[in-house]
Amino acid sequence: MSFNAEAFIRKMPKAELHIHIEGTLEPEMMMELAKRNGVTLPYDTVKEIRAAYQFGSLQDFLDLYYAGMSVLKSERDFFDLTFAYLTRMHQENTRHVEIFFDPQGHTERGVSFDTVLDGISSALETAQREYGITSRIIMCFLRHLSEESAFETLTHACRCKNRIFGVGLDSSEKGHPPSKFSRVYRAAREEGFIPVAHAGEEGPSSYVCEALDDLKVQRIDHGNRALEDPSLVRRIAREKIPLTVCPLSNKRLQVCPDLTKHPLRQMLDAGLIVTINSDDPSYFGGYLTENFLAITKALSLDRHQLATLARNAFIASFLPDQDKQKALDAFDAYAKGFL
Ligand code: HPA
Ligand code: ZN
């Protein structure tokens, strides 16, 4: 009997390491929260919202992403948003998630840092209790804003060290190199935050080098364009820096419009620790399972490659070694039972 990849993917234990919680805002919830909070949207129906999701570039998407956030106001809104994502992850048998949030997207429009973090973290606690999903929170700096604004945001994080595990860097990449935030990252590392950064999504491979050299990141988010520099690829393999790759995001943002030409295979062949993630699932047309299904189909991945990708997510996670091993053992038991 041939290997049923779809059945294997749907039930396998998963971890997700690259997910912007604001990017899980489904049009239905956007409408509901707009009504709840008296916010006027430039759309009348869910269909109109979905129809607007045609992106020519990262910036096209970001314009809608920040506009969508305007409906999120209270702690309850952030709880509902996060818990809806976690319920979905529970249904997909996702066991561990590392969630990005963009505090400046909220503080800039008058919603307090604590309102946002309290809502997100209380949903994560509830999901751990009810679903057994473990999690980490990674706070992102918006790279199109100033170093000063990032430092101010870091001050908030320092009050909440028990809940924020790491710092990341997202938003408009071109023209905003990682080195712009070298000093903020140094301060964040000194405060004990684990550093990661988006690099090489639209920006050049030199931004990936900067993320490694200047920010001293432990993971690269996306990293596609690192492949343009063979010596950098060798370095990423040698230093075992994981890449959190997002297939449907790459397709929808025109980073790689045709998934049959996606560089994931080259990444695996180069020995990189690559993981599959959804990025902003409500905007890009699919959650974690859909990303696995789409890339498996496009590249005809076999069961060994699939197992490597799924296992990599636990290996590349920020779980303690003992918990990683338990998760890997559970995955291996699942794979053995399936075959
Ligand atoms: N890239 C940069 N910034 C982002 C993204 C992304 O894919 N998603 C949300 N913010
Ligand atoms: Zn991202």
Coordinates of N, CA, C and O in Angstrom, one line a residue, residues 156-254:
H156 N 9.1 47.6 28.4 CA 7.9 46.9 28.8 C 8.1 45.4 29.0 O 7.7 44.8 30.0
A157 N 8.9 44.8 28.0 CA 9.1 43.4 28.1 C 9.9 43.0 29.4 O 9.7 42.0 30.0
C158 N 10.8 43.9 29.8 CA 11.6 43.7 31.0 C 10.8 43.6 32.3 O 11.2 42.9 33.2
R159 N 9.6 44.2 32.2 CA 8.7 44.0 33.4 C 8.0 42.7 33.4 O 7.3 42.3 34.3
C160 N 8.0 42.0 32.2 CA 7.2 40.8 32.0 C 8.0 39.6 31.6 O 7.6 38.8 30.8
K161 N 9.2 39.6 32.2 CA 10.2 38.5 31.8 C 9.7 37.1 32.0 O 10.1 36.2 31.3
N162 N 8.8 37.0 33.0 CA 8.3 35.6 33.3 C 7.4 35.1 32.2 O 7.1 33.9 32.1
R163 N 6.9 36.0 31.3 CA 6.0 35.6 30.3 C 6.5 35.7 28.8 O 6.0 35.1 27.9
I164 N 7.6 36.6 28.7 CA 8.1 36.7 27.3 C 9.5 36.0 27.2 O 10.4 36.3 28.0
F165 N 9.6 35.1 26.3 CA 10.8 34.3 26.2 C 11.9 34.9 25.3 O 13.0 34.8 25.6
G166 N 11.4 35.4 24.2 CA 12.4 35.9 23.2 C 12.0 37.2 22.5 O 10.9 37.7 22.8
V167 N 12.9 37.7 21.7 CA 12.6 38.9 20.9 C 12.8 38.5 19.4 O 13.7 37.8 19.1
G168 N 11.9 39.1 18.6 CA 12.0 38.9 17.1 C 12.0 40.3 16.4 O 11.8 41.3 17.1
L169 N 12.1 40.2 15.1 CA 12.1 41.4 14.3 C 11.2 41.1 13.1 O 11.5 40.1 12.3
D170 N 10.2 42.0 12.8 CA 9.3 41.7 11.7 C 8.9 43.0 11.0 O 9.5 44.1 11.3
S171 N 7.9 43.0 10.1 CA 7.5 44.1 9.3 C 8.3 44.3 8.1 O 9.1 43.4 7.7
S172 N 8.3 45.5 7.5 CA 8.9 45.8 6.2 C 10.4 45.6 6.2 O 11.1 46.3 6.9
E173 N 10.8 44.6 5.4 CA 12.3 44.2 5.5 C 13.2 45.1 4.7 O 14.2 45.6 5.3
K174 N 12.8 45.4 3.5 CA 13.8 46.1 2.6 C 14.0 47.5 3.2 O 13.1 48.2 3.5
G175 N 15.3 47.9 3.3 CA 15.6 49.2 3.8 C 15.7 49.3 5.3 O 16.0 50.3 5.9
H176 N 15.4 48.2 6.0 CA 15.5 48.1 7.4 C 16.3 46.9 7.9 O 15.8 45.9 8.4
P177 N 17.6 47.0 7.7 CA 18.5 45.9 7.9 C 18.5 45.6 9.4 O 18.3 46.4 10.3
P178 N 18.8 44.3 9.7 CA 19.0 43.9 11.2 C 19.9 44.8 12.0 O 19.6 45.1 13.1
S179 N 21.0 45.3 11.3 CA 22.0 46.1 12.1 C 21.4 47.4 12.7 O 21.9 47.9 13.6
K180 N 20.2 47.8 12.1 CA 19.5 49.0 12.7 C 19.2 48.7 14.2 O 19.0 49.7 15.0
F181 N 19.1 47.4 14.5 CA 18.6 47.1 15.9 C 19.7 46.4 16.7 O 19.4 45.7 17.7
S182 N 21.0 46.5 16.3 CA 22.1 45.8 17.0 C 22.1 46.2 18.5 O 22.2 45.3 19.4
R183 N 21.9 47.5 18.8 CA 22.0 47.9 20.2 C 20.8 47.4 21.1 O 21.0 47.0 22.2
V184 N 19.6 47.4 20.4 CA 18.4 46.9 21.1 C 18.6 45.4 21.4 O 18.3 45.0 22.5
Y185 N 19.1 44.7 20.4 CA 19.2 43.2 20.6 C 20.3 42.9 21.7 O 20.2 42.0 22.5
R186 N 21.4 43.7 21.7 CA 22.4 43.5 22.7 C 21.8 43.7 24.1 O 21.9 42.8 25.0
A187 N 21.0 44.7 24.3 CA 20.3 45.0 25.6 C 19.3 43.8 25.9 O 19.3 43.4 27.0
A188 N 18.6 43.4 24.8 CA 17.6 42.3 25.1 C 18.3 41.0 25.5 O 17.9 40.3 26.4
R189 N 19.5 40.7 24.8 CA 20.2 39.5 25.2 C 20.7 39.6 26.6 O 20.7 38.6 27.4
E190 N 21.2 40.8 27.0 CA 21.7 41.0 28.3 C 20.6 40.8 29.4 O 20.9 40.4 30.5
E191 N 19.4 41.1 29.0 CA 18.2 40.9 29.9 C 17.7 39.5 29.9 O 16.8 39.2 30.6
G192 N 18.4 38.6 29.1 CA 18.0 37.2 29.1 C 17.0 36.8 28.0 O 16.6 35.6 28.0
F193 N 16.6 37.7 27.1 CA 15.7 37.3 26.0 C 16.5 36.5 24.9 O 17.6 36.9 24.5
I194 N 15.8 35.5 24.4 CA 16.4 34.7 23.3 C 16.1 35.4 22.0 O 15.0 35.7 21.7
P195 N 17.2 35.7 21.2 CA 16.9 36.5 19.9 C 16.7 35.6 18.7 O 17.4 34.6 18.4
V196 N 15.7 36.0 17.9 CA 15.4 35.5 16.6 C 15.1 36.7 15.7 O 14.9 37.8 16.2
A197 N 15.1 36.5 14.4 CA 14.7 37.7 13.5 C 14.2 37.2 12.1 O 14.7 36.2 11.6
H198 N 13.3 37.9 11.5 CA 12.9 37.7 10.1 C 14.1 38.2 9.3 O 14.5 39.3 9.5
A199 N 14.6 37.4 8.4 CA 15.6 37.9 7.5 C 15.6 37.0 6.2 O 15.4 35.8 6.2
G200 N 15.9 37.7 5.1 CA 16.0 37.0 3.8 C 14.6 36.5 3.3 O 14.5 35.6 2.5
E201 N 13.6 37.2 3.7 CA 12.2 36.9 3.1 C 12.2 37.7 1.8 O 12.1 37.2 0.7
E202 N 12.2 39.1 1.9 CA 12.4 39.9 0.7 C 13.8 40.5 0.6 O 14.3 40.9 -0.4
G203 N 14.3 40.7 1.8 CA 15.7 41.3 1.9 C 16.8 40.4 1.4 O 16.6 39.2 1.4
P204 N 18.0 40.9 1.2 CA 19.1 40.2 0.6 C 19.7 39.2 1.6 O 19.5 39.3 2.8
S205 N 20.6 38.3 1.1 CA 21.2 37.4 2.0 C 22.1 38.1 3.0 O 22.3 37.6 4.1
S206 N 22.6 39.3 2.7 CA 23.4 40.0 3.6 C 22.7 40.3 4.9 O 23.2 40.5 6.0
Y207 N 21.3 40.4 4.8 CA 20.5 40.7 6.0 C 20.5 39.4 6.9 O 20.4 39.5 8.2
V208 N 20.6 38.3 6.3 CA 20.7 37.0 7.1 C 22.0 37.0 7.9 O 22.1 36.7 9.1
C209 N 23.1 37.4 7.2 CA 24.4 37.5 7.8 C 24.4 38.5 9.0 O 24.9 38.2 10.1
E210 N 23.8 39.6 8.7 CA 23.7 40.6 9.8 C 22.9 40.1 11.0 O 23.2 40.4 12.2
A211 N 21.8 39.4 10.7 CA 21.0 38.8 11.8 C 21.9 37.9 12.7 O 21.8 37.9 13.9
L212 N 22.7 37.1 12.0 CA 23.6 36.2 12.8 C 24.7 37.0 13.5 O 25.0 36.8 14.7
D213 N 25.4 37.9 12.8 CA 26.6 38.6 13.3 C 26.2 39.7 14.3 O 26.9 39.8 15.3
D214 N 25.3 40.5 13.9 CA 25.0 41.7 14.7 C 23.9 41.4 15.8 O 24.0 41.9 16.9
L215 N 22.9 40.6 15.5 CA 21.8 40.4 16.5 C 22.1 39.1 17.2 O 21.4 38.8 18.2
K216 N 22.9 38.2 16.7 CA 23.3 36.9 17.3 C 22.0 36.0 17.5 O 21.8 35.5 18.6
V217 N 21.2 36.0 16.5 CA 20.0 35.2 16.6 C 20.2 33.7 16.7 O 21.2 33.2 16.1
Q218 N 19.3 33.0 17.3 CA 19.4 31.6 17.4 C 18.5 30.8 16.4 O 18.6 29.6 16.3
R219 N 17.6 31.6 15.7 CA 16.9 31.1 14.6 C 16.7 32.2 13.6 O 16.6 33.3 14.0
I220 N 16.5 31.8 12.3 CA 16.2 32.8 11.3 C 14.7 32.5 10.8 O 14.4 31.3 10.5
D221 N 13.9 33.5 10.8 CA 12.5 33.4 10.3 C 12.5 33.7 8.8 O 13.0 34.7 8.4
H222 N 12.1 32.7 8.0 CA 12.1 32.7 6.6 C 13.5 32.2 6.1 O 13.8 31.1 6.1
G223 N 14.4 33.2 5.8 CA 15.7 32.8 5.4 C 15.9 32.4 3.9 O 17.0 31.9 3.5
N224 N 14.8 32.5 3.1 CA 14.9 31.9 1.7 C 16.1 32.4 1.0 O 16.7 31.7 0.3
R225 N 16.3 33.7 1.1 CA 17.4 34.3 0.2 C 18.8 34.0 0.7 O 19.7 34.3 0.0
A226 N 18.9 33.3 1.8 CA 20.2 32.9 2.2 C 20.8 32.0 1.2 O 22.0 31.9 1.0
L227 N 19.9 31.3 0.4 CA 20.4 30.3 -0.6 C 21.2 31.0 -1.7 O 21.9 30.3 -2.5
E228 N 21.1 32.3 -1.8 CA 21.9 33.0 -2.9 C 23.4 33.1 -2.5 O 24.2 33.5 -3.3
D229 N 23.7 32.7 -1.3 CA 25.1 32.8 -0.8 C 25.6 31.4 -0.3 O 25.3 31.1 0.8
P230 N 26.3 30.6 -1.2 CA 26.6 29.3 -0.8 C 27.5 29.2 0.5 O 27.3 28.3 1.3
S231 N 28.3 30.2 0.7 CA 29.1 30.1 2.0 C 28.3 30.4 3.2 O 28.5 29.8 4.3
L232 N 27.2 31.2 3.0 CA 26.3 31.4 4.1 C 25.5 30.2 4.4 O 25.3 29.8 5.6
V233 N 25.1 29.5 3.4 CA 24.3 28.2 3.6 C 25.2 27.2 4.4 O 24.7 26.6 5.3
R234 N 26.5 27.1 4.0 CA 27.4 26.2 4.7 C 27.5 26.6 6.2 O 27.5 25.8 7.1
R235 N 27.5 27.9 6.4 CA 27.6 28.4 7.8 C 26.3 28.1 8.6 O 26.4 27.6 9.8
I236 N 25.2 28.3 8.0 CA 23.9 28.0 8.7 C 23.8 26.5 9.0 O 23.3 26.1 10.1
A237 N 24.3 25.7 8.1 CA 24.3 24.2 8.4 C 25.3 23.9 9.5 O 24.9 23.2 10.5
R238 N 26.5 24.5 9.4 CA 27.5 24.2 10.4 C 27.1 24.6 11.8 O 27.3 23.9 12.8
E239 N 26.5 25.8 11.9 CA 26.1 26.4 13.2 C 24.7 25.9 13.7 O 24.3 26.3 14.7
K240 N 24.1 25.1 12.8 CA 22.8 24.5 13.2 C 21.8 25.6 13.5 O 21.1 25.5 14.6
I241 N 21.7 26.6 12.7 CA 20.7 27.7 12.9 C 19.4 27.2 12.2 O 19.5 27.1 10.9
P242 N 18.4 27.0 12.9 CA 17.1 26.6 12.2 C 16.5 27.7 11.3 O 16.7 28.9 11.7
L243 N 15.8 27.3 10.3 CA 15.1 28.3 9.5 C 13.6 27.9 9.6 O 13.2 26.8 9.5
T244 N 12.8 28.9 9.9 CA 11.3 28.7 10.0 C 10.7 29.2 8.7 O 10.5 30.4 8.4
V245 N 10.4 28.2 7.8 CA 10.0 28.5 6.5 C 8.4 28.4 6.4 O 7.8 27.7 7.1
C246 N 7.8 29.3 5.6 CA 6.4 29.5 5.5 C 5.9 29.4 4.1 O 5.8 30.4 3.4
P247 N 5.6 28.2 3.6 CA 5.3 28.0 2.2 C 4.1 28.8 1.6 O 4.3 29.5 0.6
L248 N 3.0 28.8 2.3 CA 1.8 29.5 1.7 C 2.0 31.0 1.8 O 1.6 31.8 1.0
S249 N 2.7 31.5 2.8 CA 3.1 32.9 2.9 C 4.0 33.3 1.7 O 3.8 34.3 1.1
N250 N 5.0 32.4 1.5 CA 5.9 32.7 0.4 C 5.2 32.8 -1.0 O 5.5 33.6 -1.8
K251 N 4.2 31.9 -1.1 CA 3.4 31.9 -2.3 C 2.5 33.2 -2.4 O 2.6 33.9 -3.4
R252 N 1.8 33.5 -1.3 CA 0.9 34.6 -1.4 C 1.6 36.0 -1.4 O 1.1 37.0 -2.0
L253 N 2.8 36.1 -0.9 CA 3.6 37.4 -0.9 C 4.5 37.4 -2.1 O 5.3 38.4 -2.2
Q254 N 4.4 36.5 -3.0 CA 5.2 36.5 -4.3 C 6.7 36.3 -4.0 O 7.5 36.7 -4.8

